[in-house]
Amino acid sequence: MKKRILYLLLPIVTLILEILPYGAVCVFATSPTERIRETFSYFDLTPFGYANFAPFLTALVTCIILILLLVYLFTQKPRTVSVAKVFLCIGVILSLCPLLYGIDFFSVVGALISASFIAELVLLLVAAKRSK
């Protein structure tokens, strides 16, 4: 059980990064030549209201992953880890979606969140190979 607690470390770090008000980015045009870049928490609905859906959905996926890994911590069912891997893949894709709007809509915190998802996915894949 002690080793499985380590699986929760990266999702908790990801959740903390998403709570910080520096992850989701909106670029507002105050005039034809001036742009203002504002950052928000992934849980803030302001970017969602401006059609930047990915940060909020990424935050929801992170919560689902955390719940799945908590369930796995107590039940030890391999199916739970398989479902968590699927949600991690979805999380990686969603966390990179702001790049579709341009690099201005992506932040360093967003890159750390993407890296955290990828690291957790690799960790679970390596652990699954080791247990076979």
PDB file of N, CA, C and O in Angstrom, residues 1-62:
ATOM      1  N   MET A   1       0.829  -1.198   0.000  1.00  0.00           N
ATOM      2  CA  MET A   1       0.000   0.000   0.000  1.00  0.00           C
ATOM      3  C   MET A   1       0.868   1.255   0.000  1.00  0.00           C
ATOM      4  O   MET A   1       0.493   2.249  -0.603  1.00  0.00           O
ATOM      5  N   LYS A   2       2.024   1.183   0.648  1.00  0.00           N
ATOM      6  CA  LYS A   2       2.884   2.354   0.722  1.00  0.00           C
ATOM      7  C   LYS A   2       3.390   2.763  -0.658  1.00  0.00           C
ATOM      8  O   LYS A   2       3.504   3.947  -0.951  1.00  0.00           O
ATOM      9  N   LYS A   3       3.680   1.776  -1.504  1.00  0.00           N
ATOM     10  CA  LYS A   3       4.139   2.093  -2.851  1.00  0.00           C
ATOM     11  C   LYS A   3       3.018   2.718  -3.681  1.00  0.00           C
ATOM     12  O   LYS A   3       3.260   3.584  -4.510  1.00  0.00           O
ATOM     13  N   ARG A   4       1.802   2.252  -3.469  1.00  0.00           N
ATOM     14  CA  ARG A   4       0.668   2.784  -4.237  1.00  0.00           C
ATOM     15  C   ARG A   4       0.342   4.221  -3.838  1.00  0.00           C
ATOM     16  O   ARG A   4      -0.239   4.956  -4.626  1.00  0.00           O
ATOM     17  N   ILE A   5       0.706   4.628  -2.646  1.00  0.00           N
ATOM     18  CA  ILE A   5       0.479   6.015  -2.227  1.00  0.00           C
ATOM     19  C   ILE A   5       1.284   6.964  -3.115  1.00  0.00           C
ATOM     20  O   ILE A   5       0.855   8.081  -3.398  1.00  0.00           O
ATOM     21  N   LEU A   6       2.430   6.493  -3.601  1.00  0.00           N
ATOM     22  CA  LEU A   6       3.249   7.322  -4.499  1.00  0.00           C
ATOM     23  C   LEU A   6       2.531   7.641  -5.804  1.00  0.00           C
ATOM     24  O   LEU A   6       2.829   8.647  -6.439  1.00  0.00           O
ATOM     25  N   TYR A   7       1.590   6.777  -6.207  1.00  0.00           N
ATOM     26  CA  TYR A   7       0.820   7.050  -7.429  1.00  0.00           C
ATOM     27  C   TYR A   7      -0.032   8.307  -7.282  1.00  0.00           C
ATOM     28  O   TYR A   7      -0.427   8.908  -8.269  1.00  0.00           O
ATOM     29  N   LEU A   8      -0.335   8.690  -6.060  1.00  0.00           N
ATOM     30  CA  LEU A   8      -1.169   9.874  -5.815  1.00  0.00           C
ATOM     31  C   LEU A   8      -0.370  11.173  -5.846  1.00  0.00           C
ATOM     32  O   LEU A   8      -0.956  12.249  -5.959  1.00  0.00           O
ATOM     33  N   LEU A   9       0.936  11.077  -5.762  1.00  0.00           N
ATOM     34  CA  LEU A   9       1.766  12.271  -5.656  1.00  0.00           C
ATOM     35  C   LEU A   9       1.629  13.189  -6.879  1.00  0.00           C
ATOM     36  O   LEU A   9       1.357  14.388  -6.729  1.00  0.00           O
ATOM     37  N   LEU A  10       1.799  12.658  -8.065  1.00  0.00           N
ATOM     38  CA  LEU A  10       1.730  13.497  -9.269  1.00  0.00           C
ATOM     39  C   LEU A  10       0.331  14.078  -9.513  1.00  0.00           C
ATOM     40  O   LEU A  10       0.218  15.256  -9.863  1.00  0.00           O
ATOM     41  N   PRO A  11      -0.753  13.303  -9.339  1.00  0.00           N
ATOM     42  CA  PRO A  11      -2.073  13.938  -9.493  1.00  0.00           C
ATOM     43  C   PRO A  11      -2.335  15.053  -8.480  1.00  0.00           C
ATOM     44  O   PRO A  11      -2.981  16.050  -8.800  1.00  0.00           O
ATOM     45  N   ILE A  12      -1.800  14.916  -7.274  1.00  0.00           N
ATOM     46  CA  ILE A  12      -1.971  15.982  -6.277  1.00  0.00           C
ATOM     47  C   ILE A  12      -1.179  17.215  -6.699  1.00  0.00           C
ATOM     48  O   ILE A  12      -1.676  18.349  -6.595  1.00  0.00           O
ATOM     49  N   VAL A  13       0.038  17.015  -7.198  1.00  0.00           N
ATOM     50  CA  VAL A  13       0.833  18.143  -7.704  1.00  0.00           C
ATOM     51  C   VAL A  13       0.105  18.807  -8.882  1.00  0.00           C
ATOM     52  O   VAL A  13       0.043  20.034  -8.965  1.00  0.00           O
ATOM     53  N   THR A  14      -0.457  17.991  -9.764  1.00  0.00           N
ATOM     54  CA  THR A  14      -1.211  18.531 -10.903  1.00  0.00           C
ATOM     55  C   THR A  14      -2.399  19.352 -10.432  1.00  0.00           C
ATOM     56  O   THR A  14      -2.653  20.444 -10.946  1.00  0.00           O
ATOM     57  N   LEU A  15      -3.104  18.845  -9.450  1.00  0.00           N
ATOM     58  CA  LEU A  15      -4.263  19.565  -8.909  1.00  0.00           C
ATOM     59  C   LEU A  15      -3.845  20.898  -8.298  1.00  0.00           C
ATOM     60  O   LEU A  15      -4.511  21.916  -8.504  1.00  0.00           O
ATOM     61  N   ILE A  16      -2.740  20.905  -7.590  1.00  0.00           N
ATOM     62  CA  ILE A  16      -2.234  22.158  -7.000  1.00  0.00           C
ATOM     63  C   ILE A  16      -1.875  23.153  -8.101  1.00  0.00           C
ATOM     64  O   ILE A  16      -2.200  24.344  -8.017  1.00  0.00           O
ATOM     65  N   LEU A  17      -1.217  22.669  -9.164  1.00  0.00           N
ATOM     66  CA  LEU A  17      -0.873  23.555 -10.289  1.00  0.00           C
ATOM     67  C   LEU A  17      -2.123  24.115 -10.960  1.00  0.00           C
ATOM     68  O   LEU A  17      -2.148  25.268 -11.402  1.00  0.00           O
ATOM     69  N   GLU A  18      -3.168  23.306 -11.044  1.00  0.00           N
ATOM     70  CA  GLU A  18      -4.406  23.771 -11.672  1.00  0.00           C
ATOM     71  C   GLU A  18      -5.149  24.779 -10.806  1.00  0.00           C
ATOM     72  O   GLU A  18      -5.872  25.631 -11.328  1.00  0.00           O
ATOM     73  N   ILE A  19      -4.989  24.703  -9.520  1.00  0.00           N
ATOM     74  CA  ILE A  19      -5.637  25.664  -8.616  1.00  0.00           C
ATOM     75  C   ILE A  19      -4.960  27.029  -8.691  1.00  0.00           C
ATOM     76  O   ILE A  19      -5.616  28.063  -8.536  1.00  0.00           O
ATOM     77  N   LEU A  20      -3.658  27.042  -8.962  1.00  0.00           N
ATOM     78  CA  LEU A  20      -2.937  28.320  -9.062  1.00  0.00           C
ATOM     79  C   LEU A  20      -3.514  29.176 -10.178  1.00  0.00           C
ATOM     80  O   LEU A  20      -3.923  28.658 -11.220  1.00  0.00           O
ATOM     81  N   PRO A  21      -3.537  30.494 -10.008  1.00  0.00           N
ATOM     82  CA  PRO A  21      -4.156  31.368 -11.028  1.00  0.00           C
ATOM     83  C   PRO A  21      -3.214  31.718 -12.180  1.00  0.00           C
ATOM     84  O   PRO A  21      -3.263  32.829 -12.695  1.00  0.00           O
ATOM     85  N   TYR A  22      -2.374  30.786 -12.606  1.00  0.00           N
ATOM     86  CA  TYR A  22      -1.415  31.079 -13.671  1.00  0.00           C
ATOM     87  C   TYR A  22      -1.488  30.092 -14.835  1.00  0.00           C
ATOM     88  O   TYR A  22      -0.664  30.147 -15.726  1.00  0.00           O
ATOM     89  N   GLY A  23      -2.436  29.192 -14.842  1.00  0.00           N
ATOM     90  CA  GLY A  23      -2.446  28.123 -15.834  1.00  0.00           C
ATOM     91  C   GLY A  23      -3.205  28.440 -17.103  1.00  0.00           C
ATOM     92  O   GLY A  23      -2.653  28.402 -18.202  1.00  0.00           O
ATOM     93  N   ALA A  24      -4.481  28.744 -16.980  1.00  0.00           N
ATOM     94  CA  ALA A  24      -5.323  29.002 -18.153  1.00  0.00           C
ATOM     95  C   ALA A  24      -5.103  30.440 -18.620  1.00  0.00           C
ATOM     96  O   ALA A  24      -5.019  31.359 -17.819  1.00  0.00           O
ATOM     97  N   VAL A  25      -5.017  30.615 -19.917  1.00  0.00           N
ATOM     98  CA  VAL A  25      -4.678  31.922 -20.485  1.00  0.00           C
ATOM     99  C   VAL A  25      -5.803  32.390 -21.405  1.00  0.00           C
ATOM    100  O   VAL A  25      -6.326  31.627 -22.210  1.00  0.00           O
ATOM    101  N   CYS A  26      -6.149  33.653 -21.279  1.00  0.00           N
ATOM    102  CA  CYS A  26      -7.042  34.328 -22.236  1.00  0.00           C
ATOM    103  C   CYS A  26      -6.305  35.562 -22.748  1.00  0.00           C
ATOM    104  O   CYS A  26      -5.662  36.277 -21.982  1.00  0.00           O
ATOM    105  N   VAL A  27      -6.414  35.802 -24.037  1.00  0.00           N
ATOM    106  CA  VAL A  27      -5.800  36.978 -24.645  1.00  0.00           C
ATOM    107  C   VAL A  27      -6.943  37.878 -25.105  1.00  0.00           C
ATOM    108  O   VAL A  27      -7.754  37.483 -25.942  1.00  0.00           O
ATOM    109  N   PHE A  28      -6.990  39.082 -24.544  1.00  0.00           N
ATOM    110  CA  PHE A  28      -8.047  40.033 -24.868  1.00  0.00           C
ATOM    111  C   PHE A  28      -7.482  41.141 -25.747  1.00  0.00           C
ATOM    112  O   PHE A  28      -6.383  41.637 -25.504  1.00  0.00           O
ATOM    113  N   ALA A  29      -8.238  41.545 -26.752  1.00  0.00           N
ATOM    114  CA  ALA A  29      -7.820  42.632 -27.638  1.00  0.00           C
ATOM    115  C   ALA A  29      -8.539  43.900 -27.195  1.00  0.00           C
ATOM    116  O   ALA A  29      -9.736  44.054 -27.383  1.00  0.00           O
ATOM    117  N   THR A  30      -7.790  44.822 -26.600  1.00  0.00           N
ATOM    118  CA  THR A  30      -8.386  46.077 -26.151  1.00  0.00           C
ATOM    119  C   THR A  30      -8.451  47.099 -27.274  1.00  0.00           C
ATOM    120  O   THR A  30      -9.231  48.042 -27.213  1.00  0.00           O
ATOM    121  N   SER A  31      -7.613  46.911 -28.278  1.00  0.00           N
ATOM    122  CA  SER A  31      -7.636  47.753 -29.476  1.00  0.00           C
ATOM    123  C   SER A  31      -7.088  46.910 -30.617  1.00  0.00           C
ATOM    124  O   SER A  31      -6.614  45.792 -30.395  1.00  0.00           O
ATOM    125  N   PRO A  32      -7.136  47.413 -31.845  1.00  0.00           N
ATOM    126  CA  PRO A  32      -6.635  46.600 -32.957  1.00  0.00           C
ATOM    127  C   PRO A  32      -5.150  46.241 -32.850  1.00  0.00           C
ATOM    128  O   PRO A  32      -4.700  45.265 -33.440  1.00  0.00           O
ATOM    129  N   THR A  33      -4.395  47.006 -32.092  1.00  0.00           N
ATOM    130  CA  THR A  33      -2.961  46.742 -32.005  1.00  0.00           C
ATOM    131  C   THR A  33      -2.506  46.244 -30.641  1.00  0.00           C
ATOM    132  O   THR A  33      -1.383  45.781 -30.501  1.00  0.00           O
ATOM    133  N   GLU A  34      -3.355  46.335 -29.630  1.00  0.00           N
ATOM    134  CA  GLU A  34      -2.953  45.988 -28.277  1.00  0.00           C
ATOM    135  C   GLU A  34      -3.630  44.698 -27.816  1.00  0.00           C
ATOM    136  O   GLU A  34      -4.827  44.506 -27.996  1.00  0.00           O
ATOM    137  N   ARG A  35      -2.847  43.829 -27.212  1.00  0.00           N
ATOM    138  CA  ARG A  35      -3.356  42.576 -26.669  1.00  0.00           C
ATOM    139  C   ARG A  35      -2.985  42.491 -25.189  1.00  0.00           C
ATOM    140  O   ARG A  35      -1.864  42.811 -24.803  1.00  0.00           O
ATOM    141  N   ILE A  36      -3.931  42.043 -24.384  1.00  0.00           N
ATOM    142  CA  ILE A  36      -3.694  41.849 -22.957  1.00  0.00           C
ATOM    143  C   ILE A  36      -3.832  40.355 -22.665  1.00  0.00           C
ATOM    144  O   ILE A  36      -4.848  39.738 -22.995  1.00  0.00           O
ATOM    145  N   ARG A  37      -2.809  39.806 -22.032  1.00  0.00           N
ATOM    146  CA  ARG A  37      -2.784  38.383 -21.699  1.00  0.00           C
ATOM    147  C   ARG A  37      -3.073  38.236 -20.207  1.00  0.00           C
ATOM    148  O   ARG A  37      -2.345  38.762 -19.367  1.00  0.00           O
ATOM    149  N   GLU A  38      -4.155  37.531 -19.880  1.00  0.00           N
ATOM    150  CA  GLU A  38      -4.521  37.301 -18.484  1.00  0.00           C
ATOM    151  C   GLU A  38      -4.533  35.808 -18.200  1.00  0.00           C
ATOM    152  O   GLU A  38      -4.932  35.010 -19.050  1.00  0.00           O
ATOM    153  N   THR A  39      -4.099  35.458 -17.000  1.00  0.00           N
ATOM    154  CA  THR A  39      -4.089  34.048 -16.615  1.00  0.00           C
ATOM    155  C   THR A  39      -5.122  33.796 -15.519  1.00  0.00           C
ATOM    156  O   THR A  39      -5.442  34.686 -14.729  1.00  0.00           O
ATOM    157  N   PHE A  40      -5.614  32.573 -15.505  1.00  0.00           N
ATOM    158  CA  PHE A  40      -6.663  32.174 -14.577  1.00  0.00           C
ATOM    159  C   PHE A  40      -6.366  30.770 -14.053  1.00  0.00           C
ATOM    160  O   PHE A  40      -5.553  30.041 -14.619  1.00  0.00           O
ATOM    161  N   SER A  41      -7.062  30.393 -13.014  1.00  0.00           N
ATOM    162  CA  SER A  41      -7.012  29.026 -12.520  1.00  0.00           C
ATOM    163  C   SER A  41      -7.719  28.115 -13.529  1.00  0.00           C
ATOM    164  O   SER A  41      -8.606  28.547 -14.263  1.00  0.00           O
ATOM    165  N   TYR A  42      -7.330  26.855 -13.555  1.00  0.00           N
ATOM    166  CA  TYR A  42      -8.012  25.909 -14.440  1.00  0.00           C
ATOM    167  C   TYR A  42      -9.470  25.707 -14.014  1.00  0.00           C
ATOM    168  O   TYR A  42     -10.293  25.318 -14.831  1.00  0.00           O
ATOM    169  N   PHE A  43      -9.771  25.961 -12.749  1.00  0.00           N
ATOM    170  CA  PHE A  43     -11.134  25.793 -12.252  1.00  0.00           C
ATOM    171  C   PHE A  43     -11.994  27.044 -12.459  1.00  0.00           C
ATOM    172  O   PHE A  43     -13.190  27.014 -12.202  1.00  0.00           O
ATOM    173  N   ASP A  44     -11.397  28.132 -12.904  1.00  0.00           N
ATOM    174  CA  ASP A  44     -12.132  29.372 -13.165  1.00  0.00           C
ATOM    175  C   ASP A  44     -12.937  29.211 -14.453  1.00  0.00           C
ATOM    176  O   ASP A  44     -12.449  28.690 -15.451  1.00  0.00           O
ATOM    177  N   LEU A  45     -14.165  29.671 -14.433  1.00  0.00           N
ATOM    178  CA  LEU A  45     -15.026  29.521 -15.610  1.00  0.00           C
ATOM    179  C   LEU A  45     -14.886  30.667 -16.612  1.00  0.00           C
ATOM    180  O   LEU A  45     -15.525  30.637 -17.658  1.00  0.00           O
ATOM    181  N   THR A  46     -14.068  31.665 -16.329  1.00  0.00           N
ATOM    182  CA  THR A  46     -13.876  32.772 -17.263  1.00  0.00           C
ATOM    183  C   THR A  46     -13.320  32.298 -18.600  1.00  0.00           C
ATOM    184  O   THR A  46     -13.885  32.631 -19.654  1.00  0.00           O
ATOM    185  N   PRO A  47     -12.230  31.516 -18.641  1.00  0.00           N
ATOM    186  CA  PRO A  47     -11.760  31.020 -19.947  1.00  0.00           C
ATOM    187  C   PRO A  47     -12.800  30.138 -20.634  1.00  0.00           C
ATOM    188  O   PRO A  47     -12.940  30.171 -21.860  1.00  0.00           O
ATOM    189  N   PHE A  48     -13.534  29.360 -19.858  1.00  0.00           N
ATOM    190  CA  PHE A  48     -14.600  28.522 -20.411  1.00  0.00           C
ATOM    191  C   PHE A  48     -15.639  29.384 -21.117  1.00  0.00           C
ATOM    192  O   PHE A  48     -16.128  29.030 -22.187  1.00  0.00           O
ATOM    193  N   GLY A  49     -15.964  30.533 -20.524  1.00  0.00           N
ATOM    194  CA  GLY A  49     -16.931  31.454 -21.120  1.00  0.00           C
ATOM    195  C   GLY A  49     -16.422  32.113 -22.394  1.00  0.00           C
ATOM    196  O   GLY A  49     -17.206  32.550 -23.236  1.00  0.00           O
ATOM    197  N   TYR A  50     -15.100  32.177 -22.545  1.00  0.00           N
ATOM    198  CA  TYR A  50     -14.498  32.744 -23.754  1.00  0.00           C
ATOM    199  C   TYR A  50     -14.057  31.645 -24.722  1.00  0.00           C
ATOM    200  O   TYR A  50     -13.152  31.833 -25.520  1.00  0.00           O
ATOM    201  N   ALA A  51     -14.708  30.490 -24.659  1.00  0.00           N
ATOM    202  CA  ALA A  51     -14.527  29.360 -25.577  1.00  0.00           C
ATOM    203  C   ALA A  51     -13.187  28.663 -25.434  1.00  0.00           C
ATOM    204  O   ALA A  51     -12.756  27.976 -26.340  1.00  0.00           O
ATOM    205  N   ASN A  52     -12.518  28.817 -24.306  1.00  0.00           N
ATOM    206  CA  ASN A  52     -11.314  28.052 -24.025  1.00  0.00           C
ATOM    207  C   ASN A  52     -11.727  26.937 -23.058  1.00  0.00           C
ATOM    208  O   ASN A  52     -11.573  27.046 -21.855  1.00  0.00           O
ATOM    209  N   PHE A  53     -12.287  25.870 -23.626  1.00  0.00           N
ATOM    210  CA  PHE A  53     -12.895  24.806 -22.836  1.00  0.00           C
ATOM    211  C   PHE A  53     -11.883  23.881 -22.165  1.00  0.00           C
ATOM    212  O   PHE A  53     -12.164  23.293 -21.143  1.00  0.00           O
ATOM    213  N   ALA A  54     -10.733  23.726 -22.763  1.00  0.00           N
ATOM    214  CA  ALA A  54      -9.784  22.695 -22.337  1.00  0.00           C
ATOM    215  C   ALA A  54      -9.314  22.813 -20.886  1.00  0.00           C
ATOM    216  O   ALA A  54      -9.236  21.787 -20.205  1.00  0.00           O
ATOM    217  N   PRO A  55      -8.979  23.993 -20.361  1.00  0.00           N
ATOM    218  CA  PRO A  55      -8.489  24.026 -18.972  1.00  0.00           C
ATOM    219  C   PRO A  55      -9.491  23.492 -17.947  1.00  0.00           C
ATOM    220  O   PRO A  55      -9.110  22.705 -17.075  1.00  0.00           O
ATOM    221  N   PHE A  56     -10.736  23.870 -18.051  1.00  0.00           N
ATOM    222  CA  PHE A  56     -11.732  23.400 -17.090  1.00  0.00           C
ATOM    223  C   PHE A  56     -11.951  21.897 -17.228  1.00  0.00           C
ATOM    224  O   PHE A  56     -12.029  21.176 -16.227  1.00  0.00           O
ATOM    225  N   LEU A  57     -12.008  21.408 -18.458  1.00  0.00           N
ATOM    226  CA  LEU A  57     -12.178  19.972 -18.667  1.00  0.00           C
ATOM    227  C   LEU A  57     -10.956  19.195 -18.176  1.00  0.00           C
ATOM    228  O   LEU A  57     -11.084  18.100 -17.629  1.00  0.00           O
ATOM    229  N   THR A  58      -9.769  19.777 -18.332  1.00  0.00           N
ATOM    230  CA  THR A  58      -8.550  19.156 -17.816  1.00  0.00           C
ATOM    231  C   THR A  58      -8.618  19.054 -16.292  1.00  0.00           C
ATOM    232  O   THR A  58      -8.221  18.036 -15.713  1.00  0.00           O
ATOM    233  N   ALA A  59      -9.112  20.086 -15.645  1.00  0.00           N
ATOM    234  CA  ALA A  59      -9.248  20.066 -14.185  1.00  0.00           C
ATOM    235  C   ALA A  59     -10.227  18.978 -13.739  1.00  0.00           C
ATOM    236  O   ALA A  59      -9.971  18.276 -12.750  1.00  0.00           O
ATOM    237  N   LEU A  60     -11.310  18.823 -14.468  1.00  0.00           N
ATOM    238  CA  LEU A  60     -12.269  17.766 -14.132  1.00  0.00           C
ATOM    239  C   LEU A  60     -11.653  16.383 -14.311  1.00  0.00           C
ATOM    240  O   LEU A  60     -11.852  15.494 -13.472  1.00  0.00           O
ATOM    241  N   VAL A  61     -10.896  16.202 -15.379  1.00  0.00           N
ATOM    242  CA  VAL A  61     -10.232  14.914 -15.620  1.00  0.00           C
ATOM    243  C   VAL A  61      -9.219  14.624 -14.510  1.00  0.00           C
ATOM    244  O   VAL A  61      -9.087  13.481 -14.063  1.00  0.00           O
ATOM    245  N   THR A  62      -8.526  15.646 -14.042  1.00  0.00           N
ATOM    246  CA  THR A  62      -7.580  15.460 -12.943  1.00  0.00           C
ATOM    247  C   THR A  62      -8.288  14.963 -11.683  1.00  0.00           C
ATOM    248  O   THR A  62      -7.790  14.073 -10.995  1.00  0.00           O
TER     249      THR A  62
END
